[in-house]
């Protein structure tokens, strides 16, 4: 009866193989669905500023030639929407390149001092967002080296700082700190704003997710900022997470310290 055992073994092997095929098919279907969703969302997001640009172009055309101020206002809107669109396109391209694991990756790591990058982001924030006082801790400290692309690293902190300002009332203090814990550079961006509901905290790193569509859209958000932050941090071998309750939101980025 040796043949029976062989058949049973074959059947087991066959079933294992089937299970593998099924689960890889399911994974592929899920990946396809994510891609389909992404393309649909991206098209929708691109269409929004395009529609506005077209609308303002029509308004410009219909505004009487002797109303230069009105025309100037329409042109300013066209510029604003165009700027928004180029941020969106840049973010989309960056995400696509990070996904693709290209031969030419969008991230070129080198040994950089996080403290220096963070203070650059802080200076730009102070100039660009005078509405939000910024505290940096510690004021000055020893360099903390990581292997990172300096431009992308700066982009991470610019994004988190911009969110802290955009999603909190004017005058709300924003905090920024760098420390080292267990050979990891730990950068915190915190604000005293309304916070993010626990159920939304799981989704804010998703592409195109916004907590309150109309409000953040009018504030110029694309819903891609935090997904770009997440993808960039992961590309650098780090982690990013959020802890939030009303009155206190903290984004923590951790990056491996350069050896
Ligand atoms: P957006 O371009 O809309 O800001 P993000 O990906 O940067 O997109 O953020 C996703 C959502 O997370 C935002 O729409 C906002 O609702 C929420 N969010 C992000 N940062 C904060 C913050 N510091 N405080 C409150 N909500 C925030």
Coordinates of N, CA, C and O in Angstrom, one line a residue, residues 92-223:
X92 N 2.9 63.1 -6.2 CA 2.5 61.9 -6.9 C 3.7 61.2 -7.6 O 3.9 60.0 -7.5
X93 N 4.6 62.0 -8.2 CA 5.8 61.5 -8.9 C 6.7 60.9 -7.8 O 7.2 59.8 -8.1
X94 N 6.9 61.6 -6.7 CA 7.8 61.0 -5.7 C 7.2 59.7 -5.1 O 8.0 58.7 -5.0
X95 N 5.9 59.6 -4.9 CA 5.4 58.4 -4.3 C 5.5 57.3 -5.4 O 5.9 56.2 -5.0
X96 N 5.3 57.6 -6.6 CA 5.4 56.6 -7.7 C 6.8 56.1 -7.7 O 7.1 54.9 -7.9
X97 N 7.8 57.0 -7.6 CA 9.2 56.6 -7.7 C 9.6 55.8 -6.5 O 10.4 54.8 -6.6
X98 N 9.1 56.1 -5.3 CA 9.4 55.4 -4.1 C 8.8 54.0 -4.2 O 9.4 53.0 -3.8
X99 N 7.6 53.9 -4.8 CA 6.9 52.6 -5.0 C 7.7 51.7 -5.9 O 7.7 50.5 -5.7
X100 N 8.2 52.3 -7.0 CA 8.8 51.5 -8.1 C 10.1 50.9 -7.8 O 10.6 50.0 -8.5
X101 N 10.8 51.4 -6.7 CA 12.2 50.9 -6.4 C 13.0 51.0 -7.7 O 13.6 50.0 -8.1
X102 N 13.0 52.2 -8.2 CA 13.7 52.5 -9.5 C 15.2 52.2 -9.4 O 15.8 52.1 -8.4
X103 N 15.7 52.1 -10.6 CA 17.2 52.0 -10.7 C 17.8 53.4 -10.2 O 18.9 53.4 -9.6
X104 N 17.1 54.4 -10.4 CA 17.6 55.7 -9.9 C 16.6 56.2 -8.8 O 15.6 56.9 -9.1
X105 N 16.9 55.8 -7.6 CA 16.0 56.1 -6.5 C 15.9 57.6 -6.2 O 16.9 58.3 -6.4
X106 N 14.8 58.1 -5.8 CA 14.6 59.5 -5.5 C 15.3 59.9 -4.2 O 15.2 61.1 -3.8
X107 N 15.9 59.0 -3.5 CA 16.6 59.3 -2.3 C 18.0 59.0 -2.4 O 18.4 57.8 -2.7
X108 N 18.9 59.9 -2.1 CA 20.3 59.7 -2.2 C 20.9 60.0 -0.8 O 21.3 61.1 -0.5
X109 N 21.1 58.9 0.0 CA 21.5 59.1 1.4 C 23.0 59.5 1.4 O 23.8 59.1 0.6
X110 N 23.3 60.4 2.4 CA 24.7 60.7 2.7 C 24.7 61.0 4.2 O 23.6 61.1 4.8
X111 N 25.9 61.1 4.8 CA 25.9 61.4 6.2 C 25.5 62.8 6.5 O 26.2 63.7 6.1
X112 N 24.4 63.0 7.2 CA 24.0 64.4 7.5 C 23.6 64.5 9.0 O 23.3 63.6 9.7
X113 N 23.7 65.8 9.4 CA 23.4 66.1 10.8 C 22.0 66.5 10.9 O 21.5 67.5 10.4
X114 N 21.2 65.7 11.6 CA 19.7 66.0 11.7 C 19.5 67.3 12.4 O 18.5 68.0 12.1
X115 N 20.3 67.6 13.4 CA 20.1 68.9 14.1 C 20.2 70.1 13.2 O 19.4 71.0 13.3
X116 N 21.1 70.0 12.2 CA 21.3 71.1 11.3 C 20.1 71.2 10.4 O 19.6 72.2 10.1
X117 N 19.6 70.0 9.9 CA 18.4 70.0 9.0 C 17.2 70.5 9.7 O 16.4 71.3 9.2
X118 N 17.0 70.1 11.0 CA 15.9 70.5 11.8 C 15.9 72.0 12.0 O 14.9 72.7 11.9
X119 N 17.1 72.5 12.3 CA 17.2 74.0 12.5 C 16.9 74.8 11.3 O 16.4 75.9 11.3
X120 N 17.3 74.2 10.1 CA 16.9 74.9 8.8 C 15.4 74.9 8.6 O 14.9 75.9 8.3
X121 N 14.8 73.8 9.0 CA 13.3 73.7 8.8 C 12.7 74.7 9.8 O 11.7 75.4 9.5
X122 N 13.3 74.8 11.0 CA 12.7 75.7 12.0 C 12.8 77.2 11.6 O 11.9 77.9 11.7
X123 N 14.0 77.5 11.0 CA 14.2 78.9 10.5 C 13.2 79.2 9.4 O 12.6 80.3 9.5
X124 N 13.0 78.3 8.5 CA 12.0 78.6 7.4 C 10.6 78.7 7.9 O 9.8 79.5 7.5
X125 N 10.3 77.9 8.9 CA 9.0 77.9 9.5 C 8.7 79.3 10.2 O 7.6 79.8 10.1
X126 N 9.7 79.8 10.9 CA 9.6 81.1 11.6 C 9.3 82.2 10.7 O 8.5 83.0 10.9
X127 N 10.0 82.1 9.5 CA 9.8 83.2 8.5 C 8.5 83.0 7.8 O 7.7 83.9 7.6
X128 N 8.2 81.7 7.4 CA 7.0 81.4 6.6 C 5.7 81.4 7.4 O 4.6 81.7 6.8
X129 N 5.7 81.1 8.7 CA 4.5 81.0 9.5 C 4.6 81.8 10.7 O 4.6 81.2 11.8
X130 N 4.7 83.1 10.6 CA 4.8 83.9 11.8 C 3.6 83.8 12.7 O 3.7 84.2 13.9
X131 N 2.5 83.3 12.2 CA 1.3 83.1 13.0 C 1.4 82.1 14.1 O 0.6 82.0 15.0
X132 N 2.5 81.2 14.0 CA 2.6 80.1 15.0 C 4.0 80.2 15.6 O 5.0 79.8 15.0
X133 N 4.0 80.6 16.9 CA 5.3 80.6 17.6 C 5.9 79.2 17.7 O 5.2 78.2 17.9
X134 N 7.2 79.1 17.6 CA 7.9 77.8 17.5 C 8.9 77.7 18.6 O 9.7 78.6 18.8
X135 N 8.9 76.6 19.4 CA 9.9 76.4 20.4 C 10.7 75.2 19.9 O 10.2 74.1 19.6
X136 N 12.0 75.3 19.9 CA 12.9 74.2 19.5 C 13.7 73.8 20.7 O 14.3 74.6 21.5
X137 N 13.7 72.5 21.0 CA 14.4 71.9 22.2 C 15.4 70.8 21.7 O 14.9 69.9 21.0
X138 N 16.6 70.7 22.2 CA 17.3 71.8 22.9 C 17.7 72.9 21.9 O 17.8 72.6 20.7
X139 N 17.9 74.1 22.4 CA 18.2 75.2 21.6 C 19.4 74.9 20.7 O 19.4 75.2 19.5
X140 N 20.5 74.4 21.3 CA 21.6 74.0 20.5 C 22.1 72.7 21.1 O 22.1 72.5 22.3
X141 N 22.5 71.8 20.2 CA 23.0 70.5 20.7 C 24.1 69.9 19.8 O 24.3 70.4 18.7
X142 N 24.7 68.9 20.3 CA 25.7 68.2 19.5 C 25.1 67.6 18.3 O 23.9 67.3 18.3
X143 N 25.9 67.5 17.2 CA 25.3 66.9 16.0 C 24.8 65.5 16.2 O 25.3 64.8 17.0
X144 N 23.7 65.1 15.4 CA 23.2 63.8 15.4 C 23.2 63.3 14.0 O 22.5 63.8 13.2
X145 N 24.1 62.4 13.7 CA 24.3 62.0 12.3 C 23.4 60.8 11.9 O 23.3 59.9 12.7
X146 N 22.8 60.9 10.7 CA 22.1 59.8 10.1 C 22.5 59.7 8.6 O 23.1 60.7 8.1
X147 N 22.2 58.6 8.0 CA 22.4 58.4 6.6 C 21.1 58.8 5.9 O 20.1 58.0 5.9
X148 N 21.0 60.0 5.3 CA 19.8 60.4 4.7 C 20.0 61.4 3.6 O 21.1 62.0 3.5
X149 N 19.0 61.5 2.8 CA 19.0 62.5 1.7 C 18.6 63.8 2.3 O 17.5 64.0 2.8
X150 N 19.5 64.8 2.4 CA 19.2 66.1 3.1 C 18.0 66.8 2.6 O 17.2 67.3 3.4
X151 N 17.8 66.7 1.3 CA 16.6 67.4 0.7 C 15.3 66.7 1.2 O 14.3 67.4 1.6
X152 N 15.3 65.4 1.2 CA 14.1 64.6 1.6 C 13.9 64.7 3.1 O 12.7 64.8 3.5
X153 N 15.0 64.8 3.8 CA 14.9 64.9 5.3 C 14.2 66.2 5.6 O 13.3 66.3 6.5
X154 N 14.6 67.2 5.0 CA 14.1 68.5 5.2 C 12.6 68.6 4.8 O 11.8 69.1 5.5
X155 N 12.3 67.9 3.7 CA 10.9 67.8 3.3 C 10.0 67.1 4.3 O 8.8 67.6 4.5
X156 N 10.5 66.1 5.0 CA 9.8 65.4 6.1 C 9.4 66.4 7.2 O 8.2 66.5 7.6
X157 N 10.4 67.2 7.6 CA 10.1 68.1 8.8 C 9.3 69.3 8.3 O 8.4 69.8 9.0
X158 N 9.5 69.8 7.1 CA 8.7 70.9 6.5 C 7.2 70.5 6.5 O 6.4 71.3 6.9
X159 N 7.0 69.3 6.1 CA 5.6 68.8 6.0 C 4.9 68.7 7.3 O 3.8 69.1 7.5
X160 N 5.6 68.1 8.3 CA 5.1 68.0 9.7 C 4.8 69.3 10.3 O 3.8 69.6 11.0
X161 N 5.8 70.2 10.1 CA 5.6 71.6 10.7 C 4.5 72.3 10.0 O 3.7 73.0 10.7
X162 N 4.4 72.2 8.7 CA 3.3 72.9 8.0 C 1.9 72.3 8.5 O 1.0 73.1 8.7
X163 N 1.8 71.0 8.7 CA 0.6 70.5 9.2 C 0.2 71.0 10.5 O -0.9 71.4 10.8
X164 N 1.2 71.1 11.4 CA 1.0 71.7 12.7 C 0.4 73.1 12.7 O -0.5 73.4 13.4
X165 N 0.9 73.9 11.7 CA 0.4 75.2 11.5 C -1.0 75.2 10.9 O -1.9 75.9 11.3
X166 N -1.1 74.4 9.8 CA -2.3 74.5 9.0 C -3.6 74.0 9.8 O -4.7 74.5 9.7
X167 N -3.3 73.0 10.7 CA -4.4 72.3 11.4 C -4.7 72.9 12.8 O -5.4 72.3 13.6
X168 N -4.0 74.0 13.2 CA -4.2 74.6 14.5 C -4.5 76.0 14.3 O -4.1 76.7 13.3
X169 N -5.2 76.6 15.3 CA -5.5 78.0 15.2 C -4.3 78.9 15.2 O -3.3 78.5 15.9
X170 N -4.4 80.0 14.6 CA -3.3 81.0 14.6 C -2.9 81.3 16.1 O -3.8 81.4 17.0
X171 N -1.6 81.4 16.4 CA -1.2 81.7 17.7 C -0.8 80.5 18.5 O -0.2 80.5 19.6
X172 N -1.2 79.3 18.0 CA -0.9 78.0 18.7 C 0.6 77.7 18.6 O 1.1 77.7 17.5
X173 N 1.2 77.4 19.8 CA 2.6 77.1 19.8 C 2.9 75.7 19.2 O 2.1 74.8 19.3
X174 N 4.0 75.7 18.4 CA 4.4 74.4 17.8 C 5.8 74.1 18.4 O 6.6 75.0 18.6
X175 N 6.0 72.8 18.8 CA 7.2 72.4 19.4 C 8.0 71.5 18.5 O 7.4 70.7 17.7
X176 N 9.3 71.6 18.5 CA 10.2 70.7 17.7 C 11.4 70.3 18.5 O 12.0 71.1 19.2
X177 N 11.7 69.0 18.5 CA 12.8 68.6 19.3 C 13.6 67.4 18.7 O 13.0 66.7 17.9
X178 N 14.9 67.4 19.0 CA 15.7 66.3 18.5 C 16.4 65.6 19.7 O 16.9 66.3 20.6
X179 N 16.3 64.3 19.8 CA 17.1 63.6 20.8 C 17.6 62.3 20.3 O 17.3 61.9 19.1
X180 N 18.4 61.6 21.1 CA 18.9 60.3 20.7 C 18.5 59.3 21.7 O 18.7 59.5 22.9
X181 N 17.8 58.2 21.2 CA 17.4 57.2 22.1 C 17.8 55.8 21.5 O 17.4 55.5 20.3
X182 N 18.6 55.0 22.2 CA 19.0 53.7 21.7 C 19.5 53.8 20.3 O 19.1 53.0 19.4
X183 N 20.5 54.6 20.0 CA 21.1 54.8 18.7 C 20.1 55.2 17.6 O 20.3 54.8 16.4
X184 N 19.1 55.8 18.0 CA 18.2 56.3 17.0 C 18.0 57.8 17.2 O 17.8 58.3 18.4
X185 N 17.9 58.5 16.1 CA 17.6 59.9 16.2 C 16.1 60.0 16.3 O 15.4 59.4 15.5
X186 N 15.6 60.8 17.3 CA 14.2 60.9 17.5 C 13.8 62.4 17.4 O 14.3 63.2 18.1
X187 N 13.0 62.6 16.4 CA 12.5 64.0 16.1 C 11.1 64.1 16.4 O 10.3 63.3 15.9
X188 N 10.7 65.1 17.2 CA 9.3 65.2 17.5 C 8.8 66.6 17.1 O 9.4 67.6 17.2
X189 N 7.6 66.6 16.5 CA 6.9 67.8 16.1 C 5.6 67.8 16.8 O 4.8 66.8 16.7
X190 N 5.3 68.8 17.7 CA 4.1 68.7 18.4 C 3.3 70.0 18.4 O 3.9 71.1 18.2
X191 N 2.0 69.9 18.5 CA 1.2 71.1 18.5 C 0.1 71.0 19.5 O -0.2 69.9 20.0
X192 N -0.5 72.1 19.9 CA -1.5 72.1 20.9 C -2.9 72.4 20.3 O -3.8 73.0 20.8
X193 N -3.1 71.8 19.1 CA -4.3 72.0 18.3 C -5.4 71.0 18.8 O -5.3 70.4 19.8
X194 N -6.5 70.9 17.9 CA -7.6 70.1 18.3 C -7.4 68.6 18.3 O -8.2 67.9 18.9
X195 N -6.3 68.2 17.7 CA -6.0 66.7 17.8 C -6.6 66.0 16.7 O -7.4 66.5 15.9
X196 N -6.3 64.7 16.6 CA -6.8 63.8 15.6 C -7.5 62.6 16.3 O -7.0 62.0 17.2
X197 N -8.8 62.4 15.9 CA -9.6 61.3 16.6 C -8.9 60.0 16.4 O -8.2 59.7 15.4
X198 N -9.0 59.1 17.5 CA -8.3 57.8 17.4 C -8.6 57.0 16.1 O -7.7 56.4 15.6
X199 N -9.8 57.0 15.6 CA -10.1 56.2 14.4 C -9.5 56.8 13.2 O -9.2 56.1 12.2
X200 N -9.2 58.1 13.2 CA -8.5 58.8 12.1 C -7.0 58.6 12.2 O -6.4 58.6 11.1
X201 N -6.5 58.4 13.4 CA -5.0 58.3 13.5 C -4.5 57.2 12.7 O -3.4 57.2 12.2
X202 N -5.3 56.1 12.5 CA -4.9 55.0 11.7 C -4.8 55.3 10.3 O -4.2 54.6 9.5
X203 N -5.5 56.3 9.8 CA -5.7 56.5 8.4 C -5.0 57.7 7.8 O -4.9 57.9 6.6
X204 N -4.5 58.6 8.7 CA -3.9 59.8 8.2 C -2.7 59.6 7.3 O -2.3 60.5 6.6
X205 N -2.0 58.5 7.4 CA -0.9 58.2 6.6 C -1.3 57.6 5.2 O -0.4 57.4 4.3
X206 N -2.6 57.3 5.1 CA -3.1 56.8 3.8 C -3.1 57.9 2.7 O -3.4 59.1 3.0
X207 N -2.9 57.5 1.5 CA -2.9 58.5 0.4 C -4.3 59.1 0.2 O -5.3 58.4 0.2
X208 N -4.3 60.4 0.1 CA -5.5 61.2 -0.1 C -6.4 61.3 1.1 O -7.5 61.8 1.0
X209 N -6.0 60.7 2.2 CA -7.0 60.7 3.4 C -6.9 62.1 4.0 O -5.8 62.7 4.3
X210 N -8.1 62.7 4.2 CA -8.2 63.9 5.0 C -9.3 63.7 6.0 O -10.3 63.1 5.7
X211 N -9.1 64.3 7.2 CA -10.0 64.1 8.2 C -11.3 64.8 7.9 O -12.4 64.3 7.9
X212 N -11.2 66.1 7.5 CA -12.3 66.9 7.2 C -12.1 67.5 5.8 O -11.4 68.5 5.6
X213 N -12.7 66.9 4.8 CA -12.5 67.2 3.4 C -12.5 68.7 3.1 O -11.6 69.2 2.6
X214 N -13.7 69.3 3.4 CA -13.8 70.7 3.0 C -12.8 71.6 3.6 O -12.2 72.4 3.0
X215 N -12.6 71.4 5.0 CA -11.8 72.4 5.7 C -10.3 72.3 5.2 O -9.7 73.3 4.8
X216 N -9.8 71.1 5.1 CA -8.3 71.0 4.7 C -8.2 71.3 3.3 O -7.1 71.8 2.9
X217 N -9.2 71.0 2.5 CA -9.1 71.3 1.1 C -9.0 72.8 0.9 O -8.1 73.3 0.1
X218 N -9.8 73.5 1.6 CA -9.8 75.0 1.4 C -8.5 75.5 2.0 O -8.0 76.6 1.6
X219 N -7.9 74.8 2.9 CA -6.6 75.2 3.5 C -5.4 74.8 2.5 O -4.3 75.1 2.8
X220 N -5.8 74.2 1.4 CA -4.7 74.0 0.4 C -4.1 72.6 0.5 O -3.1 72.3 -0.2
X221 N -4.6 71.7 1.4 CA -4.0 70.4 1.6 C -4.3 69.5 0.4 O -5.3 69.7 -0.3
X222 N -3.4 68.5 0.2 CA -3.6 67.6 -0.9 C -4.0 66.2 -0.4 O -4.4 65.3 -1.2
X223 N -3.8 66.0 0.9 CA -4.1 64.7 1.5 C -2.9 63.7 1.2 O -3.0 62.6 1.5

